[in-house]
Amino acid sequence: MSKRPKSPKKDPESAEAGSDAPSTPSQGVADRELHLYLDDHDDLILPEPPDEGEEDGVVASAAWVLESLDPIKQVGVKDDPPSGKRLLPGMVPLAPISMAAVAVSAVALIASISFSLQYAKEYLLAFAIAHLIFFGHVWTYHLGYRTQRRFLVFRQTVFITGLVVFVDWMLLDMVANPPSIARVKAQISDTFATYLWVAFYCNAVAGGLIVLHWLVLGRGYRAVPSSRRSS
């Protein structure tokens, strides 16, 4: 009987040198699975790592759009050479705060007008004038902050706070002591109190947004890309 020749032992160097030799069936399956991840240039196809700054870029773009829509040029912009960015006053843009305050106050105005038309028309002019004054104070606050006139900003904050407190006090008094006409109509429907409470809370939120911006949100600076125009 003939003895089977013993297979020579391969050292590591010979194993590396013979890596190009035909592979066994199991190795062929593994190679085919590996080639599923390879392109024509034998480069491993891996998913691109997520851009860590992509989310920040979206937020910065949205903030820049809001800044560009503001009709008043922002004063007090600083350059930050180490980061290559520009620093704008305030932790957040003022435009959304001002627009939100005006929008909420407009809801209060609608509720107040609805109450006046149904229950006490003599208060219609008073509510309209009070809210127009509020809109004017918000615009003046916006102007003062964007131009960095600190005393004007402080004065408007005091005026807005005083106006909101006065109007809300008047609304609470009307809830507790309805006008004569409203008292009569309240026997049929008590929706007059709903209108007054909606106006009360909306006025408080509108004034609170301005005070919150003056106390917290308008402090410090926020960074924006220096390549974009700061309005």
JSON list of C-alpha atoms in Angstrom, two decimals:
[
{"chain": "A", "resi": 1, "resn": "MET", "atom": "CA", "xyz": [0.00, 0.00, 0.00]},
{"chain": "A", "resi": 2, "resn": "SER", "atom": "CA", "xyz": [1.18, 3.49, -0.82]},
{"chain": "A", "resi": 3, "resn": "LYS", "atom": "CA", "xyz": [1.32, 6.03, 1.95]},
{"chain": "A", "resi": 4, "resn": "ARG", "atom": "CA", "xyz": [-0.39, 9.36, 1.57]},
{"chain": "A", "resi": 5, "resn": "PRO", "atom": "CA", "xyz": [2.07, 12.19, 1.35]},
{"chain": "A", "resi": 6, "resn": "LYS", "atom": "CA", "xyz": [1.99, 14.38, 4.38]},
{"chain": "A", "resi": 7, "resn": "SER", "atom": "CA", "xyz": [0.92, 17.93, 3.67]},
{"chain": "A", "resi": 8, "resn": "PRO", "atom": "CA", "xyz": [3.78, 20.28, 4.38]},
{"chain": "A", "resi": 9, "resn": "LYS", "atom": "CA", "xyz": [3.28, 22.69, 7.24]},
{"chain": "A", "resi": 10, "resn": "LYS", "atom": "CA", "xyz": [3.02, 26.27, 6.14]},
{"chain": "A", "resi": 11, "resn": "ASP", "atom": "CA", "xyz": [4.68, 29.02, 8.05]},
{"chain": "A", "resi": 12, "resn": "PRO", "atom": "CA", "xyz": [3.00, 32.44, 8.39]},
{"chain": "A", "resi": 13, "resn": "GLU", "atom": "CA", "xyz": [5.08, 33.96, 5.60]},
{"chain": "A", "resi": 14, "resn": "SER", "atom": "CA", "xyz": [4.24, 31.19, 3.16]},
{"chain": "A", "resi": 15, "resn": "ALA", "atom": "CA", "xyz": [0.58, 31.47, 4.16]},
{"chain": "A", "resi": 16, "resn": "GLU", "atom": "CA", "xyz": [0.56, 35.17, 3.32]},
{"chain": "A", "resi": 17, "resn": "ALA", "atom": "CA", "xyz": [2.38, 34.54, 0.08]},
{"chain": "A", "resi": 18, "resn": "GLY", "atom": "CA", "xyz": [-0.12, 31.88, -0.92]},
{"chain": "A", "resi": 19, "resn": "SER", "atom": "CA", "xyz": [-3.18, 33.97, -0.17]},
{"chain": "A", "resi": 20, "resn": "ASP", "atom": "CA", "xyz": [-3.77, 34.34, -3.90]},
{"chain": "A", "resi": 21, "resn": "ALA", "atom": "CA", "xyz": [-4.10, 30.61, -4.34]},
{"chain": "A", "resi": 22, "resn": "PRO", "atom": "CA", "xyz": [-7.49, 29.07, -5.15]},
{"chain": "A", "resi": 23, "resn": "SER", "atom": "CA", "xyz": [-9.67, 28.98, -2.06]},
{"chain": "A", "resi": 24, "resn": "THR", "atom": "CA", "xyz": [-11.78, 26.19, -0.69]},
{"chain": "A", "resi": 25, "resn": "PRO", "atom": "CA", "xyz": [-15.58, 26.24, -1.20]},
{"chain": "A", "resi": 26, "resn": "SER", "atom": "CA", "xyz": [-16.17, 27.67, 2.29]},
{"chain": "A", "resi": 27, "resn": "GLN", "atom": "CA", "xyz": [-13.63, 30.40, 1.63]},
{"chain": "A", "resi": 28, "resn": "GLY", "atom": "CA", "xyz": [-15.32, 31.13, -1.69]},
{"chain": "A", "resi": 29, "resn": "VAL", "atom": "CA", "xyz": [-18.66, 31.73, 0.01]},
{"chain": "A", "resi": 30, "resn": "ALA", "atom": "CA", "xyz": [-17.01, 34.05, 2.49]},
{"chain": "A", "resi": 31, "resn": "ASP", "atom": "CA", "xyz": [-15.28, 35.90, -0.33]},
{"chain": "A", "resi": 32, "resn": "ARG", "atom": "CA", "xyz": [-18.54, 36.33, -2.23]},
{"chain": "A", "resi": 33, "resn": "GLU", "atom": "CA", "xyz": [-20.21, 37.72, 0.89]},
{"chain": "A", "resi": 34, "resn": "LEU", "atom": "CA", "xyz": [-17.30, 40.09, 1.37]},
{"chain": "A", "resi": 35, "resn": "HIS", "atom": "CA", "xyz": [-17.48, 41.26, -2.24]},
{"chain": "A", "resi": 36, "resn": "LEU", "atom": "CA", "xyz": [-21.07, 42.32, -1.67]},
{"chain": "A", "resi": 37, "resn": "TYR", "atom": "CA", "xyz": [-19.58, 45.22, 0.29]},
{"chain": "A", "resi": 38, "resn": "LEU", "atom": "CA", "xyz": [-16.95, 46.05, -2.29]},
{"chain": "A", "resi": 39, "resn": "ASP", "atom": "CA", "xyz": [-17.27, 48.29, -5.30]},
{"chain": "A", "resi": 40, "resn": "ASP", "atom": "CA", "xyz": [-15.42, 48.03, -8.61]},
{"chain": "A", "resi": 41, "resn": "HIS", "atom": "CA", "xyz": [-12.24, 49.44, -7.07]},
{"chain": "A", "resi": 42, "resn": "ASP", "atom": "CA", "xyz": [-12.23, 46.99, -4.15]},
{"chain": "A", "resi": 43, "resn": "ASP", "atom": "CA", "xyz": [-12.98, 49.81, -1.68]},
{"chain": "A", "resi": 44, "resn": "LEU", "atom": "CA", "xyz": [-15.14, 48.92, 1.25]},
{"chain": "A", "resi": 45, "resn": "ILE", "atom": "CA", "xyz": [-18.55, 50.54, 1.01]},
{"chain": "A", "resi": 46, "resn": "LEU", "atom": "CA", "xyz": [-19.53, 51.80, 4.41]},
{"chain": "A", "resi": 47, "resn": "PRO", "atom": "CA", "xyz": [-22.34, 54.18, 5.33]},
{"chain": "A", "resi": 48, "resn": "GLU", "atom": "CA", "xyz": [-21.14, 57.72, 5.64]},
{"chain": "A", "resi": 49, "resn": "PRO", "atom": "CA", "xyz": [-20.89, 58.89, 9.24]},
{"chain": "A", "resi": 50, "resn": "PRO", "atom": "CA", "xyz": [-23.63, 61.32, 10.19]},
{"chain": "A", "resi": 51, "resn": "ASP", "atom": "CA", "xyz": [-22.68, 64.92, 10.05]},
{"chain": "A", "resi": 52, "resn": "GLU", "atom": "CA", "xyz": [-22.58, 66.08, 13.64]},
{"chain": "A", "resi": 53, "resn": "GLY", "atom": "CA", "xyz": [-23.11, 69.68, 12.60]},
{"chain": "A", "resi": 54, "resn": "GLU", "atom": "CA", "xyz": [-26.03, 68.98, 10.26]},
{"chain": "A", "resi": 55, "resn": "GLU", "atom": "CA", "xyz": [-28.67, 69.61, 12.89]},
{"chain": "A", "resi": 56, "resn": "ASP", "atom": "CA", "xyz": [-26.87, 72.72, 14.08]},
{"chain": "A", "resi": 57, "resn": "GLY", "atom": "CA", "xyz": [-26.66, 73.88, 10.48]},
{"chain": "A", "resi": 58, "resn": "VAL", "atom": "CA", "xyz": [-30.43, 73.60, 10.06]},
{"chain": "A", "resi": 59, "resn": "VAL", "atom": "CA", "xyz": [-31.02, 75.57, 13.24]},
{"chain": "A", "resi": 60, "resn": "ALA", "atom": "CA", "xyz": [-28.47, 78.19, 12.16]},
{"chain": "A", "resi": 61, "resn": "SER", "atom": "CA", "xyz": [-30.13, 78.47, 8.75]},
{"chain": "A", "resi": 62, "resn": "ALA", "atom": "CA", "xyz": [-33.55, 78.97, 10.31]},
{"chain": "A", "resi": 63, "resn": "ALA", "atom": "CA", "xyz": [-32.14, 81.60, 12.65]},
{"chain": "A", "resi": 64, "resn": "TRP", "atom": "CA", "xyz": [-30.45, 83.36, 9.75]},
{"chain": "A", "resi": 65, "resn": "VAL", "atom": "CA", "xyz": [-33.71, 83.45, 7.78]},
{"chain": "A", "resi": 66, "resn": "LEU", "atom": "CA", "xyz": [-35.43, 85.09, 10.73]},
{"chain": "A", "resi": 67, "resn": "GLU", "atom": "CA", "xyz": [-32.59, 87.58, 11.04]},
{"chain": "A", "resi": 68, "resn": "SER", "atom": "CA", "xyz": [-32.70, 88.43, 7.34]},
{"chain": "A", "resi": 69, "resn": "LEU", "atom": "CA", "xyz": [-36.45, 89.07, 7.48]},
{"chain": "A", "resi": 70, "resn": "ASP", "atom": "CA", "xyz": [-36.02, 91.63, 10.27]},
{"chain": "A", "resi": 71, "resn": "PRO", "atom": "CA", "xyz": [-36.34, 95.16, 8.80]},
{"chain": "A", "resi": 72, "resn": "ILE", "atom": "CA", "xyz": [-34.00, 96.66, 11.42]},
{"chain": "A", "resi": 73, "resn": "LYS", "atom": "CA", "xyz": [-30.26, 96.06, 11.18]},
{"chain": "A", "resi": 74, "resn": "GLN", "atom": "CA", "xyz": [-28.79, 94.48, 14.30]},
{"chain": "A", "resi": 75, "resn": "VAL", "atom": "CA", "xyz": [-26.27, 96.68, 16.09]},
{"chain": "A", "resi": 76, "resn": "GLY", "atom": "CA", "xyz": [-23.59, 95.24, 18.37]},
{"chain": "A", "resi": 77, "resn": "VAL", "atom": "CA", "xyz": [-22.46, 92.34, 16.18]},
{"chain": "A", "resi": 78, "resn": "LYS", "atom": "CA", "xyz": [-19.03, 90.99, 17.14]},
{"chain": "A", "resi": 79, "resn": "ASP", "atom": "CA", "xyz": [-16.53, 88.87, 15.21]},
{"chain": "A", "resi": 80, "resn": "ASP", "atom": "CA", "xyz": [-15.06, 85.75, 16.80]},
{"chain": "A", "resi": 81, "resn": "PRO", "atom": "CA", "xyz": [-11.85, 84.91, 14.82]},
{"chain": "A", "resi": 82, "resn": "PRO", "atom": "CA", "xyz": [-11.03, 81.67, 16.71]},
{"chain": "A", "resi": 83, "resn": "SER", "atom": "CA", "xyz": [-14.34, 80.07, 15.71]},
{"chain": "A", "resi": 84, "resn": "GLY", "atom": "CA", "xyz": [-14.74, 81.91, 12.42]},
{"chain": "A", "resi": 85, "resn": "LYS", "atom": "CA", "xyz": [-18.24, 83.01, 13.40]},
{"chain": "A", "resi": 86, "resn": "ARG", "atom": "CA", "xyz": [-20.06, 86.19, 14.25]},
{"chain": "A", "resi": 87, "resn": "LEU", "atom": "CA", "xyz": [-21.72, 86.86, 17.58]},
{"chain": "A", "resi": 88, "resn": "LEU", "atom": "CA", "xyz": [-25.17, 88.44, 17.62]},
{"chain": "A", "resi": 89, "resn": "PRO", "atom": "CA", "xyz": [-26.74, 89.90, 20.78]},
{"chain": "A", "resi": 90, "resn": "GLY", "atom": "CA", "xyz": [-29.25, 87.69, 22.55]},
{"chain": "A", "resi": 91, "resn": "MET", "atom": "CA", "xyz": [-29.57, 83.99, 23.23]},
{"chain": "A", "resi": 92, "resn": "VAL", "atom": "CA", "xyz": [-32.35, 83.75, 20.63]},
{"chain": "A", "resi": 93, "resn": "PRO", "atom": "CA", "xyz": [-33.47, 86.04, 17.76]},
{"chain": "A", "resi": 94, "resn": "LEU", "atom": "CA", "xyz": [-35.86, 88.76, 18.82]},
{"chain": "A", "resi": 95, "resn": "ALA", "atom": "CA", "xyz": [-38.10, 88.55, 15.72]},
{"chain": "A", "resi": 96, "resn": "PRO", "atom": "CA", "xyz": [-39.94, 85.34, 16.80]},
{"chain": "A", "resi": 97, "resn": "ILE", "atom": "CA", "xyz": [-40.49, 86.78, 20.29]},
{"chain": "A", "resi": 98, "resn": "SER", "atom": "CA", "xyz": [-41.94, 90.02, 18.94]},
{"chain": "A", "resi": 99, "resn": "MET", "atom": "CA", "xyz": [-44.15, 88.25, 16.41]},
{"chain": "A", "resi": 100, "resn": "ALA", "atom": "CA", "xyz": [-45.41, 85.80, 19.02]},
{"chain": "A", "resi": 101, "resn": "ALA", "atom": "CA", "xyz": [-46.23, 88.62, 21.44]},
{"chain": "A", "resi": 102, "resn": "VAL", "atom": "CA", "xyz": [-48.15, 90.50, 18.75]},
{"chain": "A", "resi": 103, "resn": "ALA", "atom": "CA", "xyz": [-49.99, 87.35, 17.63]},
{"chain": "A", "resi": 104, "resn": "VAL", "atom": "CA", "xyz": [-51.06, 86.41, 21.17]},
{"chain": "A", "resi": 105, "resn": "SER", "atom": "CA", "xyz": [-52.11, 89.98, 21.87]},
{"chain": "A", "resi": 106, "resn": "ALA", "atom": "CA", "xyz": [-54.17, 89.92, 18.66]},
{"chain": "A", "resi": 107, "resn": "VAL", "atom": "CA", "xyz": [-56.03, 86.88, 20.01]},
{"chain": "A", "resi": 108, "resn": "ALA", "atom": "CA", "xyz": [-56.72, 88.85, 23.20]},
{"chain": "A", "resi": 109, "resn": "LEU", "atom": "CA", "xyz": [-57.98, 91.75, 21.09]},
{"chain": "A", "resi": 110, "resn": "ILE", "atom": "CA", "xyz": [-60.36, 89.47, 19.18]},
{"chain": "A", "resi": 111, "resn": "ALA", "atom": "CA", "xyz": [-61.72, 88.02, 22.42]},
{"chain": "A", "resi": 112, "resn": "SER", "atom": "CA", "xyz": [-62.14, 91.50, 23.89]},
{"chain": "A", "resi": 113, "resn": "ILE", "atom": "CA", "xyz": [-63.92, 92.79, 20.80]},
{"chain": "A", "resi": 114, "resn": "SER", "atom": "CA", "xyz": [-66.20, 89.73, 20.79]},
{"chain": "A", "resi": 115, "resn": "PHE", "atom": "CA", "xyz": [-67.11, 90.43, 24.39]},
{"chain": "A", "resi": 116, "resn": "SER", "atom": "CA", "xyz": [-67.74, 94.11, 23.68]},
{"chain": "A", "resi": 117, "resn": "LEU", "atom": "CA", "xyz": [-69.91, 93.49, 20.65]},
{"chain": "A", "resi": 118, "resn": "GLN", "atom": "CA", "xyz": [-72.10, 91.00, 22.50]},
{"chain": "A", "resi": 119, "resn": "TYR", "atom": "CA", "xyz": [-72.26, 92.38, 26.02]},
{"chain": "A", "resi": 120, "resn": "ALA", "atom": "CA", "xyz": [-70.79, 95.88, 26.42]},
{"chain": "A", "resi": 121, "resn": "LYS", "atom": "CA", "xyz": [-70.19, 97.96, 23.31]},
{"chain": "A", "resi": 122, "resn": "GLU", "atom": "CA", "xyz": [-69.01, 100.91, 25.39]},
{"chain": "A", "resi": 123, "resn": "TYR", "atom": "CA", "xyz": [-65.75, 99.05, 26.03]},
{"chain": "A", "resi": 124, "resn": "LEU", "atom": "CA", "xyz": [-65.00, 98.39, 22.36]},
{"chain": "A", "resi": 125, "resn": "LEU", "atom": "CA", "xyz": [-62.97, 101.57, 21.80]},
{"chain": "A", "resi": 126, "resn": "ALA", "atom": "CA", "xyz": [-61.08, 101.18, 25.06]},
{"chain": "A", "resi": 127, "resn": "PHE", "atom": "CA", "xyz": [-59.94, 97.65, 24.22]},
{"chain": "A", "resi": 128, "resn": "ALA", "atom": "CA", "xyz": [-58.94, 98.63, 20.70]},
{"chain": "A", "resi": 129, "resn": "ILE", "atom": "CA", "xyz": [-56.86, 101.59, 21.90]},
{"chain": "A", "resi": 130, "resn": "ALA", "atom": "CA", "xyz": [-55.19, 99.54, 24.64]},
{"chain": "A", "resi": 131, "resn": "HIS", "atom": "CA", "xyz": [-54.06, 96.85, 22.21]},
{"chain": "A", "resi": 132, "resn": "LEU", "atom": "CA", "xyz": [-52.88, 99.37, 19.62]},
{"chain": "A", "resi": 133, "resn": "ILE", "atom": "CA", "xyz": [-50.76, 100.97, 22.33]},
{"chain": "A", "resi": 134, "resn": "PHE", "atom": "CA", "xyz": [-49.40, 97.53, 23.21]},
{"chain": "A", "resi": 135, "resn": "PHE", "atom": "CA", "xyz": [-48.45, 96.88, 19.58]},
{"chain": "A", "resi": 136, "resn": "GLY", "atom": "CA", "xyz": [-46.66, 100.22, 19.46]},
{"chain": "A", "resi": 137, "resn": "HIS", "atom": "CA", "xyz": [-44.71, 99.48, 22.64]},
{"chain": "A", "resi": 138, "resn": "VAL", "atom": "CA", "xyz": [-43.66, 96.08, 21.32]},
{"chain": "A", "resi": 139, "resn": "TRP", "atom": "CA", "xyz": [-42.40, 97.66, 18.09]},
{"chain": "A", "resi": 140, "resn": "THR", "atom": "CA", "xyz": [-40.51, 100.32, 20.05]},
{"chain": "A", "resi": 141, "resn": "TYR", "atom": "CA", "xyz": [-38.97, 97.62, 22.25]},
{"chain": "A", "resi": 142, "resn": "HIS", "atom": "CA", "xyz": [-37.96, 95.72, 19.13]},
{"chain": "A", "resi": 143, "resn": "LEU", "atom": "CA", "xyz": [-36.40, 98.85, 17.65]},
{"chain": "A", "resi": 144, "resn": "GLY", "atom": "CA", "xyz": [-34.58, 99.70, 20.85]},
{"chain": "A", "resi": 145, "resn": "TYR", "atom": "CA", "xyz": [-33.12, 96.22, 21.28]},
{"chain": "A", "resi": 146, "resn": "ARG", "atom": "CA", "xyz": [-31.97, 95.87, 17.68]},
{"chain": "A", "resi": 147, "resn": "THR", "atom": "CA", "xyz": [-30.24, 99.25, 17.88]},
{"chain": "A", "resi": 148, "resn": "GLN", "atom": "CA", "xyz": [-28.86, 98.47, 21.37]},
{"chain": "A", "resi": 149, "resn": "ARG", "atom": "CA", "xyz": [-30.49, 101.43, 23.10]},
{"chain": "A", "resi": 150, "resn": "ARG", "atom": "CA", "xyz": [-30.61, 100.03, 26.59]},
{"chain": "A", "resi": 151, "resn": "PHE", "atom": "CA", "xyz": [-32.60, 102.78, 28.28]},
{"chain": "A", "resi": 152, "resn": "LEU", "atom": "CA", "xyz": [-35.27, 102.62, 25.58]},
{"chain": "A", "resi": 153, "resn": "VAL", "atom": "CA", "xyz": [-35.50, 98.85, 26.03]},
{"chain": "A", "resi": 154, "resn": "PHE", "atom": "CA", "xyz": [-35.86, 99.21, 29.80]},
{"chain": "A", "resi": 155, "resn": "ARG", "atom": "CA", "xyz": [-38.48, 101.95, 29.46]},
{"chain": "A", "resi": 156, "resn": "GLN", "atom": "CA", "xyz": [-40.57, 99.94, 27.02]},
{"chain": "A", "resi": 157, "resn": "THR", "atom": "CA", "xyz": [-40.41, 96.88, 29.24]},
{"chain": "A", "resi": 158, "resn": "VAL", "atom": "CA", "xyz": [-41.78, 98.95, 32.14]},
{"chain": "A", "resi": 159, "resn": "PHE", "atom": "CA", "xyz": [-44.51, 100.46, 29.96]},
{"chain": "A", "resi": 160, "resn": "ILE", "atom": "CA", "xyz": [-45.55, 97.06, 28.57]},
{"chain": "A", "resi": 161, "resn": "THR", "atom": "CA", "xyz": [-45.66, 95.52, 32.04]},
{"chain": "A", "resi": 162, "resn": "GLY", "atom": "CA", "xyz": [-47.74, 98.38, 33.39]},
{"chain": "A", "resi": 163, "resn": "LEU", "atom": "CA", "xyz": [-50.15, 98.29, 30.44]},
{"chain": "A", "resi": 164, "resn": "VAL", "atom": "CA", "xyz": [-50.70, 94.53, 30.70]},
{"chain": "A", "resi": 165, "resn": "VAL", "atom": "CA", "xyz": [-51.25, 94.72, 34.47]},
{"chain": "A", "resi": 166, "resn": "PHE", "atom": "CA", "xyz": [-53.78, 97.52, 34.03]},
{"chain": "A", "resi": 167, "resn": "VAL", "atom": "CA", "xyz": [-55.73, 95.79, 31.23]},
{"chain": "A", "resi": 168, "resn": "ASP", "atom": "CA", "xyz": [-55.77, 92.45, 33.03]},
{"chain": "A", "resi": 169, "resn": "TRP", "atom": "CA", "xyz": [-56.92, 94.14, 36.25]},
{"chain": "A", "resi": 170, "resn": "MET", "atom": "CA", "xyz": [-59.78, 95.69, 34.27]},
{"chain": "A", "resi": 171, "resn": "LEU", "atom": "CA", "xyz": [-60.69, 92.29, 32.84]},
{"chain": "A", "resi": 172, "resn": "LEU", "atom": "CA", "xyz": [-60.71, 90.66, 36.26]},
{"chain": "A", "resi": 173, "resn": "ASP", "atom": "CA", "xyz": [-62.89, 93.43, 37.59]},
{"chain": "A", "resi": 174, "resn": "MET", "atom": "CA", "xyz": [-65.34, 92.90, 34.73]},
{"chain": "A", "resi": 175, "resn": "VAL", "atom": "CA", "xyz": [-65.47, 89.17, 35.52]},
{"chain": "A", "resi": 176, "resn": "ALA", "atom": "CA", "xyz": [-66.21, 89.86, 39.17]},
{"chain": "A", "resi": 177, "resn": "ASN", "atom": "CA", "xyz": [-68.55, 92.81, 38.51]},
{"chain": "A", "resi": 178, "resn": "PRO", "atom": "CA", "xyz": [-70.00, 92.50, 34.99]},
{"chain": "A", "resi": 179, "resn": "PRO", "atom": "CA", "xyz": [-71.37, 95.65, 33.35]},
{"chain": "A", "resi": 180, "resn": "SER", "atom": "CA", "xyz": [-75.11, 96.13, 33.68]},
{"chain": "A", "resi": 181, "resn": "ILE", "atom": "CA", "xyz": [-75.90, 94.97, 30.16]},
{"chain": "A", "resi": 182, "resn": "ALA", "atom": "CA", "xyz": [-73.61, 91.97, 30.48]},
{"chain": "A", "resi": 183, "resn": "ARG", "atom": "CA", "xyz": [-75.20, 91.10, 33.82]},
{"chain": "A", "resi": 184, "resn": "VAL", "atom": "CA", "xyz": [-78.61, 90.94, 32.20]},
{"chain": "A", "resi": 185, "resn": "LYS", "atom": "CA", "xyz": [-77.41, 88.93, 29.23]},
{"chain": "A", "resi": 186, "resn": "ALA", "atom": "CA", "xyz": [-75.42, 86.64, 31.49]},
{"chain": "A", "resi": 187, "resn": "GLN", "atom": "CA", "xyz": [-78.69, 85.22, 32.73]},
{"chain": "A", "resi": 188, "resn": "ILE", "atom": "CA", "xyz": [-79.14, 83.73, 29.26]},
{"chain": "A", "resi": 189, "resn": "SER", "atom": "CA", "xyz": [-75.48, 82.91, 28.48]},
{"chain": "A", "resi": 190, "resn": "ASP", "atom": "CA", "xyz": [-72.36, 83.20, 30.62]},
{"chain": "A", "resi": 191, "resn": "THR", "atom": "CA", "xyz": [-69.91, 83.15, 27.69]},
{"chain": "A", "resi": 192, "resn": "PHE", "atom": "CA", "xyz": [-68.95, 86.74, 28.53]},
{"chain": "A", "resi": 193, "resn": "ALA", "atom": "CA", "xyz": [-66.63, 85.35, 31.24]},
{"chain": "A", "resi": 194, "resn": "THR", "atom": "CA", "xyz": [-64.97, 83.02, 28.71]},
{"chain": "A", "resi": 195, "resn": "TYR", "atom": "CA", "xyz": [-64.10, 85.93, 26.43]},
{"chain": "A", "resi": 196, "resn": "LEU", "atom": "CA", "xyz": [-62.66, 87.87, 29.36]},
{"chain": "A", "resi": 197, "resn": "TRP", "atom": "CA", "xyz": [-60.56, 84.96, 30.63]},
{"chain": "A", "resi": 198, "resn": "VAL", "atom": "CA", "xyz": [-59.14, 84.29, 27.15]},
{"chain": "A", "resi": 199, "resn": "ALA", "atom": "CA", "xyz": [-58.20, 87.94, 26.83]},
{"chain": "A", "resi": 200, "resn": "PHE", "atom": "CA", "xyz": [-56.72, 87.91, 30.35]},
{"chain": "A", "resi": 201, "resn": "TYR", "atom": "CA", "xyz": [-54.39, 84.96, 29.75]},
{"chain": "A", "resi": 202, "resn": "CYS", "atom": "CA", "xyz": [-53.37, 86.07, 26.25]},
{"chain": "A", "resi": 203, "resn": "ASN", "atom": "CA", "xyz": [-52.45, 89.52, 27.53]},
{"chain": "A", "resi": 204, "resn": "ALA", "atom": "CA", "xyz": [-50.40, 87.95, 30.31]},
{"chain": "A", "resi": 205, "resn": "VAL", "atom": "CA", "xyz": [-48.53, 85.69, 27.85]},
{"chain": "A", "resi": 206, "resn": "ALA", "atom": "CA", "xyz": [-47.88, 88.54, 25.41]},
{"chain": "A", "resi": 207, "resn": "GLY", "atom": "CA", "xyz": [-46.44, 90.77, 28.10]},
{"chain": "A", "resi": 208, "resn": "GLY", "atom": "CA", "xyz": [-44.56, 87.86, 29.69]},
{"chain": "A", "resi": 209, "resn": "LEU", "atom": "CA", "xyz": [-42.74, 87.11, 26.44]},
{"chain": "A", "resi": 210, "resn": "ILE", "atom": "CA", "xyz": [-41.30, 90.63, 26.31]},
{"chain": "A", "resi": 211, "resn": "VAL", "atom": "CA", "xyz": [-40.31, 90.57, 29.97]},
{"chain": "A", "resi": 212, "resn": "LEU", "atom": "CA", "xyz": [-38.75, 87.11, 29.55]},
{"chain": "A", "resi": 213, "resn": "HIS", "atom": "CA", "xyz": [-36.71, 88.34, 26.60]},
{"chain": "A", "resi": 214, "resn": "TRP", "atom": "CA", "xyz": [-35.52, 91.39, 28.54]},
{"chain": "A", "resi": 215, "resn": "LEU", "atom": "CA", "xyz": [-34.58, 89.33, 31.60]},
{"chain": "A", "resi": 216, "resn": "VAL", "atom": "CA", "xyz": [-33.15, 86.13, 30.06]},
{"chain": "A", "resi": 217, "resn": "LEU", "atom": "CA", "xyz": [-33.45, 85.51, 26.32]},
{"chain": "A", "resi": 218, "resn": "GLY", "atom": "CA", "xyz": [-32.01, 88.85, 25.27]},
{"chain": "A", "resi": 219, "resn": "ARG", "atom": "CA", "xyz": [-28.85, 88.43, 27.34]},
{"chain": "A", "resi": 220, "resn": "GLY", "atom": "CA", "xyz": [-25.48, 87.21, 26.07]},
{"chain": "A", "resi": 221, "resn": "TYR", "atom": "CA", "xyz": [-24.62, 86.36, 22.48]},
{"chain": "A", "resi": 222, "resn": "ARG", "atom": "CA", "xyz": [-25.30, 83.63, 19.95]},
{"chain": "A", "resi": 223, "resn": "ALA", "atom": "CA", "xyz": [-22.95, 82.46, 17.19]},
{"chain": "A", "resi": 224, "resn": "VAL", "atom": "CA", "xyz": [-23.84, 82.45, 13.49]},
{"chain": "A", "resi": 225, "resn": "PRO", "atom": "CA", "xyz": [-21.70, 81.60, 10.44]},
{"chain": "A", "resi": 226, "resn": "SER", "atom": "CA", "xyz": [-19.60, 84.62, 9.46]},
{"chain": "A", "resi": 227, "resn": "SER", "atom": "CA", "xyz": [-20.12, 83.94, 5.74]},
{"chain": "A", "resi": 228, "resn": "ARG", "atom": "CA", "xyz": [-23.74, 84.98, 6.02]},
{"chain": "A", "resi": 229, "resn": "ARG", "atom": "CA", "xyz": [-24.81, 88.54, 6.21]},
{"chain": "A", "resi": 230, "resn": "SER", "atom": "CA", "xyz": [-25.97, 89.60, 9.64]},
{"chain": "A", "resi": 231, "resn": "SER", "atom": "CA", "xyz": [-28.95, 91.89, 9.34]}
]
